[in-house]
Amino acid sequence: MFAVLRDLIRYNIEFAIGMVLVGVVVIFALLSLFSPVDPSLIYIAIPDQPPSAQYWFGTNSRGQDLFWQLSAAFRNSLLFGVTVAVLSRIISIAVGLAAGYLGGWVDRVLMFVNDIFVSVPIFPVLVLFYFVLRNNMDSFTMALILACFGWPFDARLIRSVALGLKHREFTRHAVFAGMSTRKVLLEEHLPYVMPIIFSTFMNNMLWSIGMEVTLAVLGFTNINNPTIGTVLYWANSHSAMVVGTWWWIVIPVILMVTTFIGLFLLAISMNEYIDPRSRLRRMGA
Amino acid sequence: MQGYLLFVGKRALQLLAVVFCGVSATFFVTHLSPVDPVETALSRMTSRSNFAPEAITALRNALTDLYGVDEPLWSQFVNFWLRLMRGDLGPSLLTFPTPAMVLVMRAMPWTVCLLAFSTIITFVIGNLMGGLAGYYQNNRFLKFFGIAAISIQPIPYYIVAFIMLILFGFVWPILPISGGFAMNVTPGWNWYYITSVIQHATLPALTLVLTGFGGWFLGMRALVSNIVTEDYVTYAELAGVDRKTIVSGYVMRNALVPQFTALAMVIGGIFSGTVITEQVFNYPGMGSLLIDAVNAGDYSLVLAVSTVSITAVALAIFIVDLLHPLLDPRVRPE
């Protein structure tokens, strides 16, 4: 595991850059654990101060120190992304492996359900859920809903690998040796799909954080919970760009682009790592 | 040919099932919710002026009758489908007696045109440039294109839309940033109206193209750079086949097949992009309608927009799937 990581950092420039970018953001988000202020309180600093030695990122029109505010926001957003990614990975692994290995009608039913989830436009559905739940829409509920929609693509990917694994010699040996289906899937097949899971994990995080931002900017989430999206929501509702408090928009956008590019680079370099052909080309073969 | 018809039949059945499940799900989500459409409508109507208590009771009865909420859930469900077959989804509260369906139908052409137009442009540009970048791997210009694609691709729609708004609305105001057409022209088939519509659509479409093309570019580049190492390409090169023929006929054609499958899968996701784009640029499409409906608590309008968008997306995927075997001789209609 560590050898793989070391090789990736050494030979894959995208992976190294991605690690650095994500690392910076994660450290920044972790600083919120030592935050001297409660991020949910307003009017505790002088409003509308530009970045200075005292307020590194300035303060916003709601009287919050943007440094600590953004730190808490990034922690919440990253946590949200990880929650969605973990939950939807569980579903996609279960569906993908079962459909690929068991085949037959199980496969047909699961892929039929999969097709339905693929073709439902997620955004109207999320808005619908917000419309119905209103104040009960906290970030865990939203993570659950997004996880329910985030699995189908990856389940297909995992299924295609599982289809190949099913006919390999070692699977037959395992079955003849009396291994239960559950054991075959978890102990024999799961390690083979692990790289896919890692790379889709990043993509899923990107997607879910993007969704959260989109919803929050429109005011369709709990706007008092600091996340990347709600920071932008409040900046917008105080028309930060027009009033001249540019740091309220520009700093979160820069941090956000850093996060997104970092996660994206990690995802594509992982993808490349999985595909042996492109690895060979990189080595000059 | 018979095989193809069978394939179409199977896909059509699947389309119907998808629409049925999706729409039923939206029905149950809204109907099992604590939001009471009658009370919402009532409070909205009575908040503007004074009503006599008898008038309110009469109104409540009328609305209960209209929405049919006093019946058991299953009969509401059956009624919902029966009315949907006739294209009736109840009146909108936002503009009271106007049916929700009329509002949706008015907004639909805007969104469909914007989406179709920008999706086609995105698909063509992304795949063409991606294919070339995969084949000519040392071209400077294409390398620069790749870096641009990688850095724009992961940024969410909203941020890109916002940056475009600032760039073309304030810094370099050459394009209209709001609305579907200028206020001073009369809608119809006249030159001013059409140019105005195109001008107003440019910025939203540009945002969608910018956020969308990166994915196609990167995907196509990866596919092509794999195909380039295949034996038949090397053989064609050695046999002295014209370079252009190799790129278009041997490499791109084969790489396009998986991209076409991806198109069907991406269509569902594009819709959320348009909702944001429409909101930012105040474009009169389905997205803006949905946002307005949610903010106003307009129960039937939300249901109508969701129903129509699910149906439209499923239909678009169906059409792409039908074209697929025609493009790819290797896909045998099962």
XYZ file of C-alpha atoms in Angstrom, chain A residues 14 111-112 115-116 118-125 127-132 134 136 153 156 206 210-211 213-215 217-218 220 232 236 241-242 249 253 256-257 260-261 264-265 268 275 277-278 281, chain B residues 14 17-18 21-22 26 29-30 33-35 137 150-151 153-156 158-159 162 166 218 225-226 229-230 265 268 271-272 275-276 279 290-291 293-295 297-299 302 306 309-310 313-314 317:
98
model
C -0.757 14.662 -11.437
C -29.489 -3.503 -13.789
C -33.096 -2.549 -14.433
C -31.207 2.082 -15.417
C -33.998 3.840 -13.581
C -29.343 6.590 -14.140
C -32.124 8.249 -16.058
C -33.791 10.146 -13.222
C -32.575 13.748 -13.299
C -31.170 14.217 -9.811
C -31.490 17.922 -9.417
C -35.294 18.204 -9.660
C -35.528 15.253 -7.284
C -35.303 20.125 -5.028
C -38.416 18.021 -4.569
C -36.985 16.545 -1.369
C -36.118 19.990 -0.089
C -39.632 21.120 -0.980
C -41.086 18.262 1.050
C -38.085 21.946 4.360
C -35.854 18.779 8.320
C -22.441 4.448 -12.793
C -21.906 -0.795 -13.689
C -16.495 16.008 -6.308
C -20.779 20.257 -6.311
C -24.418 19.274 -5.791
C -22.910 23.958 -3.519
C -25.533 24.169 -6.235
C -28.406 23.558 -3.854
C -26.414 28.718 -3.469
C -30.100 28.670 -4.357
C -32.280 24.995 -0.816
C -21.486 31.634 -1.235
C -24.646 36.471 -2.769
C -19.452 41.459 -5.526
C -21.450 44.653 -6.044
C -16.446 35.602 -2.946
C -13.877 30.349 -4.925
C -12.952 25.609 -3.837
C -11.233 25.443 -7.205
C -11.937 20.455 -6.940
C -8.823 20.365 -9.086
C -10.013 15.588 -9.800
C -6.282 15.101 -10.355
C -7.634 10.740 -12.964
C -5.188 1.085 -16.601
C -1.619 0.274 -20.794
C -1.315 3.966 -20.038
C 3.265 4.282 -22.055
C -37.921 -0.163 -20.468
C -41.124 1.350 -16.901
C -38.559 4.040 -16.132
C -41.317 4.374 -11.663
C -39.807 7.847 -11.736
C -42.260 11.882 -7.331
C -42.596 11.791 -2.247
C -44.899 14.790 -2.555
C -44.966 14.775 2.764
C -46.270 16.965 5.558
C -46.902 19.804 3.076
C 0.182 13.914 -28.619
C -8.448 19.671 -16.861
C -8.688 22.914 -14.938
C -13.727 20.345 -15.822
C -14.048 19.917 -12.049
C -15.433 23.388 -11.281
C -19.159 23.276 -10.537
C -22.519 27.607 -10.557
C -19.011 28.999 -10.235
C -20.934 33.271 -12.025
C -18.904 38.888 -14.057
C -10.527 13.955 -21.581
C -4.482 7.221 -27.121
C -5.390 3.613 -26.338
C -1.443 1.531 -29.940
C -3.734 -1.106 -31.496
C -25.793 8.508 -19.473
C -29.685 12.909 -17.147
C -30.445 18.908 -16.604
C -29.133 20.019 -13.223
C -31.336 24.638 -13.772
C -28.409 26.589 -12.337
C -31.272 30.682 -12.510
C -38.868 24.961 -10.836
C -37.036 27.389 -8.560
C -42.368 26.986 -7.863
C -40.349 25.766 -4.882
C -39.969 29.250 -3.449
C -44.594 26.477 -2.361
C -46.441 25.683 -5.562
C -47.222 22.010 -5.089
C -43.229 21.320 -8.737
C -40.440 17.020 -12.167
C -38.297 16.560 -16.889
C -38.104 12.887 -15.929
C -34.714 12.828 -19.967
C -35.890 9.221 -20.280
C -31.830 8.515 -23.457
